[in-house]
XYZ file of C-alpha atoms in Angstrom:
597
model
C 0.000 0.000 0.000
C 1.210 3.514 -0.797
C 2.308 5.840 1.998
C 0.495 8.858 3.426
C 0.472 11.747 0.947
C 2.619 13.883 3.240
C 5.276 11.139 3.284
C 6.271 11.952 -0.291
C 8.860 14.483 -1.458
C 9.097 15.929 -4.963
C 12.060 15.984 -7.318
C 11.699 17.697 -10.699
C 13.572 18.705 -13.834
C 10.839 21.191 -14.889
C 9.621 18.713 -17.499
C 8.205 16.073 -15.172
C 8.451 15.118 -11.515
C 8.836 12.103 -9.255
C 7.453 11.442 -5.781
C 9.961 9.837 -3.407
C 8.607 8.195 -0.261
C 10.170 8.267 3.187
C 10.967 4.589 2.631
C 13.275 5.422 -0.285
C 10.840 4.291 -2.977
C 9.955 6.376 -6.031
C 6.259 5.540 -6.256
C 5.167 8.020 -8.938
C 6.984 9.022 -12.103
C 5.589 9.845 -15.533
C 8.108 10.079 -18.371
C 9.009 12.218 -20.168
C 6.308 14.784 -19.201
C 4.160 15.434 -16.163
C 1.120 14.163 -18.091
C 2.763 11.117 -19.691
C 1.613 7.625 -18.671
C 3.207 6.441 -15.447
C 6.361 4.357 -15.373
C 6.192 3.988 -11.591
C 2.578 3.927 -10.387
C 2.711 2.387 -6.905
C 1.227 5.628 -5.532
C -2.082 4.532 -7.054
C -1.731 0.874 -6.137
C 1.211 -1.062 -4.725
C 4.727 -2.056 -5.750
C 3.344 -4.324 -8.483
C 2.247 -1.156 -10.303
C 5.809 0.119 -10.567
C 8.370 1.569 -8.197
C 12.100 2.073 -7.641
C 13.320 1.390 -4.105
C 16.793 2.113 -2.728
C 17.089 1.781 1.050
C 19.126 0.057 3.782
C 18.593 -3.690 4.090
C 18.233 -3.346 7.871
C 14.551 -3.339 8.789
C 14.970 -0.980 11.744
C 16.789 1.755 9.838
C 15.496 5.261 10.475
C 15.622 8.246 8.161
C 15.459 12.015 7.999
C 15.392 14.048 4.827
C 15.731 17.581 3.509
C 16.329 19.407 0.275
C 19.862 20.536 -0.470
C 19.291 24.236 0.200
C 16.807 25.986 -2.074
C 16.774 23.227 -4.706
C 14.862 20.067 -5.538
C 17.832 17.839 -4.774
C 16.583 15.515 -2.043
C 18.979 14.190 0.605
C 17.722 11.298 2.766
C 19.947 10.327 5.696
C 19.564 6.765 6.912
C 20.844 5.597 10.310
C 21.436 1.881 10.876
C 23.128 -0.193 13.576
C 26.269 -0.407 11.431
C 26.551 3.071 9.985
C 24.996 6.171 8.422
C 24.332 6.600 4.724
C 22.956 9.383 2.524
C 20.826 8.873 -0.575
C 20.902 11.870 -2.909
C 18.014 11.957 -5.404
C 17.701 14.432 -8.270
C 16.405 14.935 -11.770
C 19.127 16.869 -13.644
C 17.945 20.189 -15.009
C 18.610 21.790 -18.351
C 19.776 18.966 -20.626
C 16.418 18.096 -22.266
C 16.825 14.499 -21.111
C 14.642 12.466 -18.751
C 17.005 11.194 -16.052
C 16.799 10.270 -12.396
C 20.113 10.114 -10.540
C 20.522 8.437 -7.146
C 23.806 8.480 -5.223
C 24.308 6.328 -2.133
C 27.113 7.754 0.016
C 28.401 6.253 3.275
C 28.779 8.909 5.970
C 30.131 6.576 8.652
C 30.597 2.842 9.214
C 29.251 0.529 6.568
C 25.696 -0.085 5.360
C 24.204 -2.827 3.206
C 21.647 -1.450 0.743
C 18.824 -3.063 -1.222
C 17.472 -1.988 -4.575
C 14.259 -3.075 -6.239
C 13.253 -1.916 -9.709
C 9.709 -2.645 -10.884
C 9.029 -1.070 -14.287
C 5.425 -0.818 -15.426
C 4.943 1.401 -18.453
C 1.607 2.847 -19.578
C -0.147 3.193 -16.212
C 0.920 -0.350 -15.292
C -0.453 -1.889 -18.483
C 2.919 -2.931 -19.946
C 5.560 -5.142 -18.348
C 8.701 -4.491 -20.419
C 11.098 -6.837 -22.076
C 14.419 -6.464 -20.205
C 17.997 -7.270 -21.075
C 21.054 -6.684 -18.907
C 24.625 -6.315 -20.143
C 27.970 -4.828 -19.161
C 29.009 -1.330 -20.221
C 32.487 -0.078 -19.327
C 32.627 -2.573 -16.500
C 29.217 -1.618 -15.093
C 25.769 -3.183 -15.358
C 23.423 -1.703 -17.948
C 19.781 -2.768 -17.859
C 17.542 -1.820 -20.798
C 13.747 -2.179 -20.564
C 11.462 -1.755 -23.588
C 7.701 -1.889 -24.109
C 5.878 -0.175 -26.962
C 7.109 3.416 -27.414
C 8.915 3.556 -24.056
C 12.370 2.478 -23.010
C 14.553 2.889 -19.929
C 18.224 2.330 -19.325
C 19.337 1.802 -15.740
C 23.045 1.910 -14.892
C 24.486 0.759 -11.579
C 25.220 -2.415 -9.591
C 24.028 -5.695 -11.082
C 20.384 -6.614 -10.534
C 18.910 -10.101 -10.421
C 15.558 -10.818 -12.073
C 12.803 -12.073 -9.770
C 9.760 -12.782 -11.932
C 8.998 -9.330 -13.372
C 11.044 -7.439 -10.787
C 14.766 -6.757 -10.559
C 16.526 -6.776 -7.192
C 20.021 -6.310 -5.878
C 22.211 -5.677 -2.845
C 25.392 -3.678 -2.431
C 27.398 -2.268 0.449
C 28.993 1.137 0.983
C 31.688 2.011 3.488
C 32.716 5.353 4.913
C 34.291 7.451 2.176
C 32.726 5.493 -0.693
C 29.614 5.957 -2.803
C 27.598 4.175 -5.478
C 25.893 6.033 -8.322
C 22.754 4.677 -9.996
C 20.954 6.306 -12.900
C 17.724 5.791 -14.812
C 17.085 7.379 -18.217
C 13.950 7.295 -20.355
C 14.274 7.336 -24.139
C 12.043 6.536 -27.129
C 12.256 2.814 -27.777
C 13.172 3.253 -31.443
C 16.423 4.967 -30.462
C 19.639 3.776 -28.867
C 20.154 4.354 -25.117
C 21.618 7.798 -24.352
C 25.149 8.046 -23.054
C 25.745 7.884 -19.318
C 25.912 11.206 -17.487
C 28.733 12.569 -15.353
C 27.014 12.463 -11.956
C 29.174 15.102 -10.245
C 28.830 17.498 -13.164
C 25.057 17.186 -13.404
C 24.643 17.417 -9.627
C 26.656 20.640 -9.521
C 24.871 22.151 -12.525
C 21.423 21.301 -11.163
C 22.273 22.695 -7.728
C 23.610 25.870 -9.324
C 20.500 26.359 -11.488
C 17.993 26.019 -8.653
C 20.132 28.164 -6.344
C 20.482 30.873 -8.976
C 16.745 30.927 -9.611
C 15.839 31.090 -5.937
C 18.394 33.665 -4.796
C 16.365 36.501 -6.308
C 13.462 35.791 -3.917
C 13.570 38.616 -1.384
C 10.672 37.769 0.950
C 11.930 38.149 4.528
C 8.785 37.884 6.634
C 8.034 35.339 9.374
C 7.108 32.694 6.786
C 10.158 33.170 4.571
C 11.048 29.477 4.440
C 7.507 28.447 3.483
C 7.332 31.188 0.843
C 10.669 30.136 -0.626
C 9.651 26.492 -0.917
C 6.238 27.437 -2.321
C 7.766 29.573 -5.065
C 10.159 26.736 -5.859
C 7.184 24.371 -6.148
C 5.507 26.755 -8.598
C 8.698 26.788 -10.672
C 8.996 23.000 -10.515
C 5.451 22.677 -11.880
C 6.224 25.024 -14.795
C 7.313 23.238 -17.961
C 10.698 24.591 -18.972
C 10.060 24.611 -22.720
C 6.376 25.417 -23.132
C 5.806 27.654 -20.100
C 2.675 25.691 -19.150
C 2.047 25.432 -15.390
C 0.445 22.179 -14.217
C -1.989 22.305 -11.300
C -0.262 19.376 -9.547
C 2.145 16.542 -10.280
C -0.375 13.747 -9.729
C -3.728 12.344 -10.739
C -6.534 10.770 -8.720
C -5.306 11.313 -5.163
C -8.681 11.356 -3.378
C -10.294 14.264 -1.567
C -11.675 11.838 1.029
C -10.410 8.309 1.820
C -12.061 5.820 -0.486
C -14.023 8.576 -2.223
C -14.787 9.189 -5.889
C -13.655 12.824 -6.139
C -10.442 11.757 -7.834
C -9.310 13.973 -10.708
C -6.330 14.380 -13.021
C -4.505 17.645 -12.231
C -1.535 17.246 -14.592
C -2.802 19.921 -16.971
C -2.673 23.679 -17.297
C -5.739 25.425 -15.893
C -5.943 28.973 -17.211
C -7.183 30.067 -13.805
C -4.460 28.451 -11.702
C -1.751 29.424 -14.156
C -2.985 33.029 -14.197
C -2.942 33.193 -10.402
C 0.519 31.608 -10.347
C 1.709 34.172 -12.847
C 0.555 36.995 -10.600
C 2.486 35.570 -7.663
C 5.627 35.090 -9.758
C 5.334 38.647 -11.122
C 4.978 40.015 -7.600
C 8.265 38.321 -6.760
C 10.154 39.613 -9.780
C 10.035 36.603 -12.110
C 9.268 38.531 -15.289
C 10.767 35.926 -17.642
C 8.272 33.301 -16.428
C 5.492 35.803 -17.064
C 6.562 36.304 -20.666
C 6.908 32.540 -21.201
C 3.433 31.918 -19.849
C 1.942 34.695 -21.985
C 3.553 33.099 -25.033
C 2.097 29.734 -23.990
C -1.310 31.363 -23.668
C -1.096 32.929 -27.125
C -0.362 29.532 -28.650
C -2.905 27.596 -26.596
C -5.973 29.739 -27.206
C -5.150 30.917 -30.714
C -8.163 30.654 -32.995
C -11.806 31.335 -32.362
C -12.349 32.691 -28.788
C -15.578 30.680 -28.728
C -13.385 27.579 -28.578
C -11.480 28.676 -25.472
C -11.114 25.946 -22.844
C -10.550 26.250 -19.122
C -7.537 23.940 -19.328
C -5.040 22.632 -21.845
C -2.167 20.198 -22.090
C 1.370 21.331 -21.392
C 1.959 22.321 -25.008
C -1.564 23.664 -25.472
C -3.255 20.381 -26.388
C -7.035 20.681 -26.411
C -8.134 17.058 -26.509
C -8.086 15.863 -22.879
C -10.769 13.168 -22.808
C -11.537 11.871 -19.355
C -11.524 8.119 -18.817
C -11.203 5.685 -15.949
C -8.310 3.231 -15.706
C -8.691 -0.354 -14.602
C -4.940 -0.993 -14.487
C -4.447 1.066 -11.309
C -6.667 0.292 -8.280
C -6.331 3.750 -6.753
C -4.584 5.407 -3.825
C -5.180 3.117 -0.847
C -8.125 1.645 -2.737
C -9.833 4.935 -3.667
C -11.233 4.480 -7.144
C -11.707 5.349 -9.889
C -8.325 6.442 -11.205
C -8.947 8.994 -13.917
C -6.771 10.401 -16.664
C -7.799 13.344 -18.762
C -10.341 15.773 -17.378
C -13.900 16.223 -18.561
C -14.012 19.708 -17.041
C -11.921 20.869 -20.010
C -15.156 21.162 -21.964
C -17.022 23.137 -19.312
C -17.887 26.809 -19.639
C -16.402 28.602 -16.649
C -17.091 32.295 -16.997
C -14.415 33.364 -14.529
C -11.459 32.143 -16.603
C -11.189 35.098 -18.985
C -11.286 37.440 -15.993
C -8.324 35.675 -14.423
C -6.428 35.789 -17.721
C -7.128 39.505 -18.228
C -6.140 40.217 -14.628
C -2.828 38.370 -15.026
C -1.999 40.086 -18.316
C -2.822 43.452 -16.734
C -0.347 42.665 -13.947
C 2.221 41.816 -16.623
C 1.679 45.242 -18.211
C 2.112 46.914 -14.836
C 5.378 44.989 -14.430
C 6.645 46.398 -17.731
C 5.850 43.576 -20.161
C 5.285 45.068 -23.587
C 2.404 43.952 -25.746
C 3.354 42.032 -28.876
C 1.662 42.188 -32.256
C -0.461 39.239 -31.128
C -0.999 39.722 -27.379
C -3.389 42.674 -27.379
C -5.362 41.448 -30.433
C -5.796 38.187 -28.525
C -7.171 40.080 -25.541
C -9.478 42.063 -27.836
C -10.777 38.763 -29.201
C -11.364 37.459 -25.685
C -13.294 40.600 -24.828
C -15.475 40.167 -27.911
C -16.329 36.729 -26.544
C -17.162 38.308 -23.163
C -19.388 40.898 -24.823
C -21.335 38.136 -26.564
C -21.513 35.651 -23.670
C -21.456 37.603 -20.412
C -25.043 36.655 -19.520
C -24.533 32.874 -19.828
C -24.708 30.665 -16.714
C -21.641 28.511 -16.119
C -20.068 25.663 -14.136
C -18.157 27.972 -11.805
C -14.674 27.948 -10.309
C -15.228 24.553 -8.649
C -16.142 22.854 -11.945
C -19.613 21.993 -10.754
C -20.948 18.977 -12.635
C -24.526 19.821 -11.756
C -26.885 22.488 -13.093
C -25.393 25.557 -14.790
C -25.916 28.680 -12.705
C -24.958 32.312 -12.407
C -22.225 31.829 -9.814
C -21.438 35.112 -8.081
C -17.678 34.631 -8.267
C -17.949 34.016 -12.009
C -20.017 37.179 -12.428
C -17.379 39.144 -10.529
C -14.679 37.814 -12.833
C -16.725 38.932 -15.841
C -16.616 42.367 -14.216
C -12.848 41.965 -13.793
C -12.345 41.119 -17.473
C -14.229 44.279 -18.482
C -12.436 46.386 -15.878
C -8.945 45.323 -16.974
C -9.860 45.876 -20.621
C -11.033 49.400 -19.749
C -7.818 50.079 -17.853
C -5.727 48.778 -20.751
C -7.237 51.527 -22.895
C -7.409 54.294 -20.291
C -4.040 53.689 -18.612
C -1.912 52.149 -21.372
C -3.337 53.741 -24.492
C -4.366 50.496 -26.181
C -7.227 50.504 -28.638
C -10.697 49.118 -28.054
C -14.396 49.947 -27.610
C -13.849 51.346 -24.147
C -17.270 52.977 -23.828
C -18.951 49.632 -24.492
C -16.737 47.916 -21.945
C -17.408 50.609 -19.346
C -21.173 50.335 -19.867
C -21.111 46.554 -19.531
C -18.820 46.740 -16.503
C -21.292 49.016 -14.708
C -24.225 46.817 -15.720
C -22.535 43.681 -14.390
C -21.706 45.361 -11.091
C -25.288 46.476 -10.610
C -26.492 42.967 -11.378
C -24.082 41.412 -8.853
C -25.054 43.847 -6.119
C -28.726 43.015 -6.577
C -28.971 39.380 -7.659
C -25.795 38.085 -6.006
C -26.589 39.713 -2.663
C -28.869 38.323 0.037
C -30.063 41.230 2.160
C -31.631 38.988 4.811
C -28.350 37.249 5.576
C -26.219 40.273 4.701
C -23.910 38.355 2.386
C -22.972 37.736 -1.208
C -24.168 34.277 -2.200
C -22.771 31.271 -4.026
C -25.042 31.859 -7.008
C -27.985 34.064 -7.883
C -31.066 33.141 -5.844
C -29.154 31.027 -3.328
C -28.796 31.650 0.384
C -25.585 29.590 0.594
C -22.083 30.997 0.514
C -18.940 29.835 -1.234
C -15.284 30.270 -0.283
C -14.542 31.751 -3.718
C -16.299 34.899 -2.475
C -13.114 35.531 -0.455
C -11.485 36.363 -3.788
C -13.641 39.438 -4.398
C -11.192 41.846 -2.731
C -8.221 40.177 -4.448
C -9.853 40.940 -7.802
C -10.382 44.615 -6.992
C -14.174 44.301 -7.019
C -14.403 45.627 -3.469
C -12.178 46.443 -0.528
C -11.613 43.854 2.219
C -13.203 46.343 4.625
C -16.319 46.920 2.521
C -19.408 46.361 4.666
C -20.818 43.816 2.237
C -17.532 41.915 2.229
C -17.437 41.854 6.028
C -20.962 40.419 6.041
C -19.909 37.784 3.539
C -16.912 36.813 5.667
C -19.167 36.432 8.694
C -21.451 34.122 6.715
C -18.473 32.058 5.492
C -17.235 31.749 9.069
C -20.680 30.580 10.172
C -21.305 28.124 7.330
C -18.010 26.846 5.992
C -15.542 26.549 8.867
C -14.701 22.952 9.763
C -12.435 22.727 12.788
C -11.295 26.251 11.999
C -10.536 25.500 8.325
C -12.511 26.665 5.300
C -14.575 24.328 3.138
C -15.139 25.307 -0.521
C -18.923 25.055 -0.156
C -21.445 22.741 1.467
C -21.240 19.589 -0.639
C -24.377 18.257 1.026
C -26.322 20.914 -0.912
C -25.847 18.670 -3.991
C -25.009 21.717 -6.096
C -22.133 19.837 -7.738
C -24.016 16.683 -8.701
C -21.600 14.449 -6.750
C -21.890 12.516 -3.469
C -21.370 14.752 -0.432
C -18.075 14.834 1.400
C -14.637 16.403 1.167
C -12.084 17.958 3.478
C -11.153 21.630 3.948
C -9.547 23.078 0.831
C -6.219 24.580 1.875
C -6.228 27.492 -0.582
C -9.560 28.685 0.847
C -8.106 28.942 4.349
C -5.156 30.943 3.012
C -7.687 33.259 1.319
C -9.292 33.805 4.721
C -5.871 34.662 6.183
C -5.424 37.305 3.487
C -8.905 38.698 4.134
C -8.402 38.871 7.884
C -5.015 40.555 7.491
C -6.599 43.199 5.258
C -9.271 44.070 7.820
C -7.106 44.480 10.906
C -7.676 40.981 12.308
C -3.952 40.367 12.265
C -3.871 38.120 15.318
C -6.534 35.872 13.794
C -4.642 35.868 10.495
C -1.337 34.918 12.124
C -2.933 32.199 14.249
C -4.551 30.569 11.234
C -1.435 31.056 9.100
C 0.747 29.361 11.714
C -1.604 26.411 11.730
C -1.737 26.155 7.947
C 2.033 26.315 7.574
C 2.295 23.516 10.147
C 0.394 21.301 7.686
C 3.320 21.345 5.239
C 5.254 18.111 5.304
C 8.862 17.747 6.408
C 10.125 19.192 3.108
C 7.568 21.999 2.867
C 4.975 20.532 0.473
C 1.192 20.925 0.538
C -1.495 18.966 -1.247
C -4.975 20.207 -2.144
C -6.852 19.490 1.101
C -6.251 18.588 4.737
C -8.097 16.226 7.065
C -7.961 17.801 10.552
C -9.305 14.636 12.179
C -6.553 12.315 10.929
C -3.841 14.932 10.419
C -3.262 13.783 6.826
C -2.993 15.722 3.606
C -5.562 14.802 0.969
C -5.914 15.355 -2.766
C -3.360 15.834 -5.510
C 0.117 16.976 -4.552
C 2.001 19.235 -4.517
C -0.831 21.599 -5.374
C 0.055 24.852 -7.144
C -3.071 26.618 -5.870
C -2.260 25.773 -2.229
C 1.283 27.049 -2.567
C 0.446 30.253 -4.428
C -2.281 31.011 -1.854
C 0.314 30.482 0.896
C 2.609 33.044 -0.730
C -0.194 35.594 -1.042
C -1.272 35.092 2.568
C 2.292 35.471 3.855
C 2.752 38.663 1.844
C -0.558 40.029 3.150
C 0.552 39.507 6.747
C 3.823 41.333 6.067
C 2.016 44.136 4.240
C -0.475 44.746 7.035
C 1.864 44.236 10.004
C 3.041 47.320 11.915
C 6.590 48.394 11.048
C 9.393 47.068 13.229
C 11.731 49.289 15.224
C 14.423 48.884 12.572
C 11.998 50.008 9.835
C 11.121 53.115 11.816
């Protein structure tokens, strides 16, 4: 059975990522991209579904782990009765290859190690044909099935049915290097890498990227790791930002709310872009804008809420029978049917992000503003349509208040592009529609009896996405209507002090009731509280939320306060970007220190 979600650490080369368990097993790896079929799929089953274990042979060995500074080089230190050993895991950055490198280094004494390699291509549908030979005095194992091939270099392995196992020992002052490289099966295996060279280059790249992060508040370490996660989830070549590295990790144990998050949501990517811009990463902003131009080129009526890493549009959702699910939670899904939904808020998030890029100095290209004009034409023609909403409701289409606000945002940022930046467009039309949408929201999206904005027009329920209204510029955090909405959210949606997205028992989403608090929503509440002078409340909740990160600083989508376990896909971009925003809000609204005075 797979480990608890928080027991996994991430390593990444900004093309794909692997999850490494505390036990030394890589239980999730898709090659060569985040959204490729799994090669190691034990996360959604057991070791028979693919894994790569390197650990001490001694059953009682204990371990601690940490990243090597501000990088995604993972160092696991094992202590045994005979000695101490380090396992260094990394995916080399910048060479356009798909490699995993693992170095076993004896710190003291001597330690016997075990290795088990279970290769299962294609979401555990293909057991490869394997041959093992000698290369320059070392073992070379080549595995092939269909389009996929791997070459593993290191100590000799012995076949055991469809697994390969081995043992080796390291003594103080010695180390053993083991590598795994994916390549298309119609080609020859790539040459072996120089481990020391690639380790140094990868460490230097991550360190160089992270050293420009200047956040120095009380949550500096969490902010640093969160920004690194956002970079790790950004594809180096295309600029696409995946929502998470995994698929089908359940929102509740044994539940059916299991979705594939290995795609680029326009919303999440737009919000990530804003956080990266706020921290000075202008190059990532330009790369993402270029990705956006490619992905949504064509008729704006065909715009999707999500795309593949290179802008692929066809993301059909289907259920797999080859993987039984995380700790038995089925179904396992790949693809995502929500790609075909109409979510009215998406263009607002895109226009908001591109406005932030303009404010940061990004110049419009010959295509970027015409694209935005085309998007606004779509808004003009479709602004009255009901939609599926930010939470991808699979029930009845409605006029969700958050979606209506983001329609207002799209019109507002288009108006400001003309008024503040001198771009061309029918600004009077946009201003008229902007005012009309605001009036509509303040009448139909407001419940005077409860004194709150509502989840959708005509409802009396609230929704955590309403916490985003001040972030969008629709109203101030201190606005009386916003304060009433916060009070209603606190009354209806707090579960053990954490914020639920909405009441799933209302059946608004067409799915069985039940999920855990959504971490991003609680960070939104922190930001709201900080902006209204409730700094002590904000800090108390922020401290608790940051304590939910695992030992290497990662957060998934949700958290179960009863069991103390993370839930949902991991690491989740939305959780980490919301953490960064909340931390920055606390710094922004905190009184100046003596030194600052």
